[in-house]
Coordinates of C-alpha atoms in Angstrom, one line a residue:
X108 CA -26.5 -8.0 -2.0
X109 CA -29.2 -5.8 -0.7
X110 CA -29.1 -3.1 1.8
X111 CA -32.0 -1.6 3.8
X112 CA -31.3 1.3 6.1
X113 CA -33.3 4.0 8.3
X114 CA -32.3 5.8 11.3
X115 CA -30.5 3.6 13.9
X116 CA -30.8 0.6 12.0
X117 CA -29.2 -1.1 8.6
X118 CA -30.0 -4.4 7.5
X119 CA -27.6 -6.4 4.9
X120 CA -28.8 -9.4 3.1
X121 CA -26.7 -11.5 1.2
X122 CA -27.8 -14.5 -0.8
X123 CA -25.4 -17.2 -1.8
X124 CA -26.2 -20.0 -4.2
X125 CA -25.9 -23.4 -2.6
X126 CA -23.9 -26.1 -4.7
X127 CA -22.8 -29.3 -4.0
X128 CA -19.5 -29.2 -5.4
X129 CA -17.0 -26.5 -5.1
X130 CA -15.3 -24.9 -8.2
X131 CA -12.2 -22.8 -8.0
X132 CA -11.6 -20.1 -10.6
X133 CA -8.3 -21.1 -12.1
X134 CA -5.5 -18.8 -11.0
X135 CA -4.8 -15.5 -12.8
X136 CA -1.3 -14.9 -13.6
X137 CA 0.2 -12.1 -11.6
X138 CA 1.8 -9.4 -13.6
X139 CA 4.8 -7.8 -12.3
X140 CA 4.5 -3.9 -11.3
X141 CA 6.1 -2.0 -13.9
X142 CA 9.2 0.1 -12.9
X143 CA 8.3 3.7 -12.3
X144 CA 11.4 5.3 -13.8
X145 CA 10.6 8.6 -15.5
X146 CA 6.7 8.1 -14.3
X147 CA 5.1 9.9 -11.5
X148 CA 1.8 8.9 -9.5
X149 CA -0.6 11.0 -7.6
X150 CA -1.6 9.0 -4.3
X151 CA -5.1 10.5 -2.9
X152 CA -6.0 9.1 0.6
X153 CA -6.8 10.6 3.7
X154 CA -5.7 7.5 5.9
X155 CA -2.1 8.3 6.7
X156 CA -1.0 4.6 7.1
X157 CA -2.8 3.6 3.8
X158 CA -1.0 6.5 2.2
X159 CA 2.3 5.7 3.5
X160 CA 2.2 1.9 2.5
X161 CA 1.1 3.1 -1.1
X162 CA 3.7 5.6 -1.4
X163 CA 6.6 3.0 0.1
X164 CA 5.5 0.4 -2.6
X165 CA 5.5 3.1 -5.4
X166 CA 8.8 4.2 -4.6
X167 CA 10.2 0.7 -4.2
X168 CA 9.5 0.6 -7.8
X169 CA 11.3 3.7 -8.7
X170 CA 7.9 6.0 -8.9
X171 CA 8.0 9.6 -8.4
X172 CA 5.1 10.1 -6.3
X173 CA 3.0 13.0 -5.0
X174 CA 0.2 12.9 -2.4
X175 CA -2.9 14.9 -1.6
X176 CA -5.3 14.1 1.5
X177 CA -8.3 14.9 -0.5
X178 CA -10.3 15.4 -3.3
X179 CA -9.7 19.3 -3.5
X180 CA -6.1 19.0 -3.0
X181 CA -5.9 16.5 -5.8
X182 CA -7.8 18.5 -8.1
X183 CA -5.1 21.3 -7.7
X184 CA -2.1 18.9 -8.2
X185 CA -4.0 17.6 -11.4
X186 CA -4.3 20.8 -12.6
X187 CA -0.6 22.0 -12.1
X188 CA 1.3 18.7 -12.8
X189 CA 1.2 15.7 -15.2
X190 CA 0.8 12.0 -13.8
X191 CA 1.1 8.5 -14.9
X192 CA -0.9 7.1 -12.6
X193 CA -3.6 7.8 -9.9
X194 CA -4.6 5.8 -6.6
X195 CA -7.6 7.3 -5.2
X196 CA -9.5 6.5 -2.0
X197 CA -13.4 6.7 -2.7
X198 CA -14.5 8.4 0.3
X199 CA -12.5 11.5 1.8
X200 CA -13.5 14.2 4.1
X201 CA -12.3 16.8 1.7
X202 CA -14.2 15.6 -1.7
X203 CA -14.8 12.1 -2.6
X204 CA -13.3 9.9 -5.4
X205 CA -16.0 9.8 -7.9
X206 CA -16.3 13.5 -8.2
X207 CA -12.3 13.7 -8.5
X208 CA -12.1 10.8 -11.1
X209 CA -15.2 12.5 -13.0
X210 CA -13.0 15.7 -13.2
X211 CA -9.9 14.1 -14.5
X212 CA -11.9 12.1 -17.1
X213 CA -13.3 15.6 -18.3
X214 CA -9.9 17.1 -18.3
X215 CA -7.5 14.5 -19.2
X216 CA -9.5 11.4 -20.8
X217 CA -6.4 9.4 -21.1
X218 CA -5.6 9.5 -17.6
X219 CA -8.9 8.2 -16.4
X220 CA -8.0 4.6 -17.8
X221 CA -5.0 4.9 -15.3
X222 CA -7.0 4.9 -12.0
X223 CA -7.0 2.6 -9.2
X224 CA -9.5 3.2 -6.2
X225 CA -9.0 1.7 -3.0
X226 CA -11.9 1.6 -0.8
X227 CA -13.0 0.2 2.8
X228 CA -16.8 1.1 1.9
X229 CA -17.5 -2.0 0.1
X230 CA -21.0 -2.1 1.6
X231 CA -22.3 1.3 -0.4
X232 CA -24.3 0.3 -3.2
X233 CA -23.7 3.9 -4.8
X234 CA -19.9 3.4 -4.8
X235 CA -20.4 -0.1 -6.3
X236 CA -22.5 1.4 -9.2
X237 CA -20.1 4.1 -9.8
X238 CA -17.2 1.6 -10.1
X239 CA -19.3 -1.0 -12.1
X240 CA -20.1 2.0 -14.5
X241 CA -16.6 3.5 -15.0
X242 CA -14.6 0.3 -15.2
X243 CA -12.0 1.4 -12.7
X244 CA -10.2 -1.1 -10.8
X245 CA -10.7 -1.4 -7.1
X246 CA -8.7 -2.6 -4.1
X247 CA -10.8 -3.2 -1.3
X248 CA -9.0 -2.4 2.6
X249 CA -7.3 -3.8 4.1
X250 CA -4.9 -5.2 1.2
X251 CA -1.7 -7.2 0.9
X252 CA 1.0 -5.3 -1.1
X253 CA 0.6 -8.0 -3.8
X254 CA -2.6 -6.9 -4.7
X255 CA -1.9 -3.4 -4.9
X256 CA 1.1 -4.3 -7.4
X257 CA -1.1 -6.3 -9.4
X258 CA -3.7 -3.7 -10.0
X259 CA -0.7 -1.3 -10.8
X260 CA 0.5 -3.8 -13.4
X261 CA -3.0 -4.4 -15.1
X262 CA -3.6 -0.7 -15.3
X263 CA 0.0 0.1 -16.5
X264 CA 0.3 -2.8 -19.0
X265 CA -1.4 -3.0 -22.1
X266 CA -4.0 -6.1 -22.2
X267 CA -2.3 -9.3 -23.7

């Protein structure tokens, strides 16, 4: 994927390999989302509909949930509360996800491994470079609940 942009014009170029034979990846076993009894999650998301879906899914699995609509409010929450899981948007009007992640990583390194990012900004090469470097799981918007639940299970469960 390459992106070229100048004022008023953006061009996306996608190169796909051509093959006469279609191979499908074997289905990956889905892990059950862990119960949140006694655990707390922070949801950092500025879109109310997405935030409400995530909060509902977490509460259905007995998670305690705090919310923040942007990075600055999330930083305040992390400074005063302990979390077991953070679900964060990448781009928000009040501080972005990568800066928030770096702050948490510096303050509480163990919590950095329990992040899940959600983004609708899949064409941004800087965002993808950050995600690849950090290794944080990412969910692309829109997403079905099963994708979210699987991502939380992978982050919260030890590797098999």
